[in-house]
Tab-separated table of C-alpha atoms in Angstrom:
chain	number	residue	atom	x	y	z
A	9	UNK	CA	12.734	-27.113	5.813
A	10	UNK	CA	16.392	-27.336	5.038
A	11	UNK	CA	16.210	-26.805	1.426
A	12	UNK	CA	17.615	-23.148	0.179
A	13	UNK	CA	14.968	-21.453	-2.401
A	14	UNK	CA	15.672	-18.614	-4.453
A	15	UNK	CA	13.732	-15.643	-4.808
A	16	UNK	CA	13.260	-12.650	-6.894
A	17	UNK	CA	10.763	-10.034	-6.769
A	18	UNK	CA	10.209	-6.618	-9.105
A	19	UNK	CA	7.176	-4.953	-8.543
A	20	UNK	CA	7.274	-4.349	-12.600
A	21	UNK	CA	7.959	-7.431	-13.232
A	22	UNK	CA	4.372	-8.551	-10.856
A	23	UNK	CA	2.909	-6.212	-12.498
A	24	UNK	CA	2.961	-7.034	-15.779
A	25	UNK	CA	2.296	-10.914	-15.279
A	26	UNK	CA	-0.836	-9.593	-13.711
A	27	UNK	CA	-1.739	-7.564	-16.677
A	28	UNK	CA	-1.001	-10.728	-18.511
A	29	UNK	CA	-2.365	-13.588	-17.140
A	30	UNK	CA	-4.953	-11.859	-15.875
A	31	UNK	CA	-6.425	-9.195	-18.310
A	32	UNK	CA	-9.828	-9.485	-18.636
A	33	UNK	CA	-11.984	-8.898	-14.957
A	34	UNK	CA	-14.569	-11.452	-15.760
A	35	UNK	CA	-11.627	-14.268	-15.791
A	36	UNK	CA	-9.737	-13.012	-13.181
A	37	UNK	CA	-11.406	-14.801	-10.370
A	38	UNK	CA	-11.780	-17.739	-11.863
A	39	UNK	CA	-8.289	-17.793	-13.277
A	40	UNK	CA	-6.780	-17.009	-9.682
A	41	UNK	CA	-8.800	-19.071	-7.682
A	42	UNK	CA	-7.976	-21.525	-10.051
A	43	UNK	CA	-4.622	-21.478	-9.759
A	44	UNK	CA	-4.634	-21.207	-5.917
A	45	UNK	CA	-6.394	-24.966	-5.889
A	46	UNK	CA	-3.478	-26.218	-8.071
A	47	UNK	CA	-1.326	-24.978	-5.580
A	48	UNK	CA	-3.331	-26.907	-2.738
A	49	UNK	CA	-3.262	-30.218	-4.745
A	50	UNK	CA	0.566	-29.345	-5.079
A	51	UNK	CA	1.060	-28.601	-0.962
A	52	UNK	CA	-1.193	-31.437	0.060
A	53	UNK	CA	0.355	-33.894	-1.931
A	54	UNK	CA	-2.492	-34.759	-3.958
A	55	UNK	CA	-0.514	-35.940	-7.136
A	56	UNK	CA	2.672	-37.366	-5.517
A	57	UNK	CA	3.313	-40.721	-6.789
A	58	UNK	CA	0.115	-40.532	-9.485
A	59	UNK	CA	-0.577	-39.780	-12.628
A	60	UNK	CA	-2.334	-36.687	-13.296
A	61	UNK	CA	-4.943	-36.137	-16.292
A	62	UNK	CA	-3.446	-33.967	-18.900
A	63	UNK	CA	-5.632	-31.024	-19.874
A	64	UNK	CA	-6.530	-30.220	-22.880
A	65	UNK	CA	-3.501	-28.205	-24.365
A	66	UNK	CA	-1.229	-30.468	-23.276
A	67	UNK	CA	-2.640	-33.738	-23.904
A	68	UNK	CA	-2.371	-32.626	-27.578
A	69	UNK	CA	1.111	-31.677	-27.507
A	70	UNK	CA	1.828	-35.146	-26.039
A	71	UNK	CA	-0.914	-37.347	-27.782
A	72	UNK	CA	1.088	-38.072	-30.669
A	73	UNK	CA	1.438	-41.245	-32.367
A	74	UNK	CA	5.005	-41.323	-32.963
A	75	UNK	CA	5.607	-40.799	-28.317
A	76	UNK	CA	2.130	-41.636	-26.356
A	77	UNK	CA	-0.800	-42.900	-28.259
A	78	UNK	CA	-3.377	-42.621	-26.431
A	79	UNK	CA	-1.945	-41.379	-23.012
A	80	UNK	CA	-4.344	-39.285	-20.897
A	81	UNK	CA	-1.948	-38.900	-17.987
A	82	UNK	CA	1.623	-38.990	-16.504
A	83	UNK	CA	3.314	-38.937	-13.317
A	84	UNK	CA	4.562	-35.503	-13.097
A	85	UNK	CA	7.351	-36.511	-10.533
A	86	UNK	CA	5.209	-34.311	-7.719
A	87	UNK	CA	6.840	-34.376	-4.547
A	88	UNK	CA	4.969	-35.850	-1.657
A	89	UNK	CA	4.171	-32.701	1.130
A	90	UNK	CA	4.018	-34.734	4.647
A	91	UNK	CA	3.218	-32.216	7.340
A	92	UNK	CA	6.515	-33.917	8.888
A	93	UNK	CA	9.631	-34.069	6.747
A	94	UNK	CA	11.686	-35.861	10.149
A	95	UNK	CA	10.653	-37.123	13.284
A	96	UNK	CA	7.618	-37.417	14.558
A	97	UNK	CA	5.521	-34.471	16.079
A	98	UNK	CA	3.521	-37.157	19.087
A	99	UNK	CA	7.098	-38.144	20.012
A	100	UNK	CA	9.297	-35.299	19.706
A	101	UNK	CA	7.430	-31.895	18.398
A	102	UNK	CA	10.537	-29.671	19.338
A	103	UNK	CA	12.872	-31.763	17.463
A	104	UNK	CA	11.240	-32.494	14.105
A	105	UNK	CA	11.279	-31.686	10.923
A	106	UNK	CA	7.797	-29.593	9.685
A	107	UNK	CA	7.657	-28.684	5.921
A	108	UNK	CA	7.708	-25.262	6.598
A	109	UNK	CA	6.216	-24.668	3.053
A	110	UNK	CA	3.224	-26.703	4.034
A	111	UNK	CA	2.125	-25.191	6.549
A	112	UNK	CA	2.834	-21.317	5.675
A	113	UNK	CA	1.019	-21.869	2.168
A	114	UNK	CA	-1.442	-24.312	2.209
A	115	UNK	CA	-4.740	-23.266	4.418
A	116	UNK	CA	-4.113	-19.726	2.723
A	117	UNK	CA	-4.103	-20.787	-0.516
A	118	UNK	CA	-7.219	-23.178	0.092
A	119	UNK	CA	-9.039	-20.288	1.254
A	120	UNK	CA	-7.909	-17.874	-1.763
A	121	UNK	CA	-9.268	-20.588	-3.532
A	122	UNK	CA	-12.614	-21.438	-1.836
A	123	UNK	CA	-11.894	-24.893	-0.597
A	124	UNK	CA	-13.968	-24.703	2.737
A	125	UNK	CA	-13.745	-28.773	3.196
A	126	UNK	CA	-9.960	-28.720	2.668
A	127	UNK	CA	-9.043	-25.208	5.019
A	128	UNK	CA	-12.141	-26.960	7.771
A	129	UNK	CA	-10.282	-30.335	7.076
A	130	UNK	CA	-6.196	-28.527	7.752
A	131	UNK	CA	-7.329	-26.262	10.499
A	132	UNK	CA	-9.139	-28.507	12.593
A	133	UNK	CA	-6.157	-31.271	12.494
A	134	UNK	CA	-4.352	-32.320	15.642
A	135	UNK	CA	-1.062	-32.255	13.486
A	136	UNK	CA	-1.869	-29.117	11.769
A	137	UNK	CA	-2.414	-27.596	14.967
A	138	UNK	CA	0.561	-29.546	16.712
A	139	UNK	CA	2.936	-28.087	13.678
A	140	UNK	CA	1.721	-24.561	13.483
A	141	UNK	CA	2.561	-24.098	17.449
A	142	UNK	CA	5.663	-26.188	17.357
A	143	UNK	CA	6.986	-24.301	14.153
A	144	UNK	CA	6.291	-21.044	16.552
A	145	UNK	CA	3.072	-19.905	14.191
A	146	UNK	CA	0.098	-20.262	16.548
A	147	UNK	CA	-0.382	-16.420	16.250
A	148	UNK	CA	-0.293	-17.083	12.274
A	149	UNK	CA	-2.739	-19.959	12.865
A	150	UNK	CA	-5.553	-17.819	14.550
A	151	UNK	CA	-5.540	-15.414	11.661
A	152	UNK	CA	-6.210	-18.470	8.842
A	153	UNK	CA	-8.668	-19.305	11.366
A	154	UNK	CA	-10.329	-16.210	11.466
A	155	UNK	CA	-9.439	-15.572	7.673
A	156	UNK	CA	-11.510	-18.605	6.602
A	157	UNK	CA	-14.456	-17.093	8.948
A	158	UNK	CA	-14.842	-14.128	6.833
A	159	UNK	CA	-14.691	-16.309	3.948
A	160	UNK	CA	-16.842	-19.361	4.823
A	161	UNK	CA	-20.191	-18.420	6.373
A	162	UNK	CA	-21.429	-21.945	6.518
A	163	UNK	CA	-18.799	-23.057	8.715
A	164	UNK	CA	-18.420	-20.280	10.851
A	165	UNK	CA	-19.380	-22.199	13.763
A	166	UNK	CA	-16.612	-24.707	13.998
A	167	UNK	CA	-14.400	-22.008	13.113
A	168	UNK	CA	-15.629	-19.796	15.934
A	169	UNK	CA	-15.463	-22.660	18.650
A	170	UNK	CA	-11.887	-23.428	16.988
A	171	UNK	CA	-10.630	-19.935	17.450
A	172	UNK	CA	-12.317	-19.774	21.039
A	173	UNK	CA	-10.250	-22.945	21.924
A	174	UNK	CA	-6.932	-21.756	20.353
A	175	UNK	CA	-7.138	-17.833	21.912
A	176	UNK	CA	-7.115	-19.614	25.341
């Protein structure tokens, strides 16, 4: 998408967040799949532009008399996610800009994190589609497709006729 990110990885370093954040087994799938649906409100712009509720911890740490009386929210300065950073993909497809991040993480983080209507919703989208071919990830698209069957039997059906139509 044009913007350079930096990344470091240490398997020990993995390893011991794990064992951190996610130490006991009964929490662990909650915690995670909790965590995967903030990352799909993040990716699918959900709180650019609006103020989102504080939670608990930190609406005490910022509830205090002498700052924000009474403040249940605050614009976290989220950046919007458009599917299209430039351009326009009905116009131009091979020439625009796709937020690359977008599409590579959000349909597999909405199914690590059970949100059938939201991966049915992505996958099924002209644009979504549009972007995942133009971005050369059709190949990448058939495997969320068939990811989210395993996951979601009650949608299998549109998924099925979706991955029918695609494999063409």
């Amino acid at each position: 998408s044009g913007v350079e990110l930096l990344s470091w990885y240490h398997r020990q370093f993995w390893e011991a967040c794990e064992a951190y954040c996610f130490n006991n087994r009964k929490w662990k799938t909650f915690t995670r799949r909790k965590r995967y649906r903030e990352l799909v409100d993040y990716y699918s712009g959900k709180w650019a532009g609006r103020a989102k509720p504080y939670n608990k911890w930190l609406a005490a740490i910022v509830q205090r008399p002498s700052f924000f009386p009474g403040e249940t929210a605050g614009d976290r300065m989220v950046p919007a996610q458009p599917l299209v950073l430039q351009g326009s993909l009905r116009d131009d497809a091979a020439n625009c800009v796709i937020n690359l991040r977008r599409v590579r993480n959000l349909v597999p983080y909405a199914i690590e994190g059970g949100e059938e209507e939201r991966v049915i919703e992505e996958v099924t989208s002209v644009e979504y589609i549009t972007a995942m071919f133009a971005s050369g990830m059709g190949s990448r698209l058939l495997t969320e497709v068939v990811d989210a069957i395993n996951v979601f039997p009650d949608s299998v059906s549109v998924l099925r006729e979706l991955h029918q139509f695609l494999g063409r």
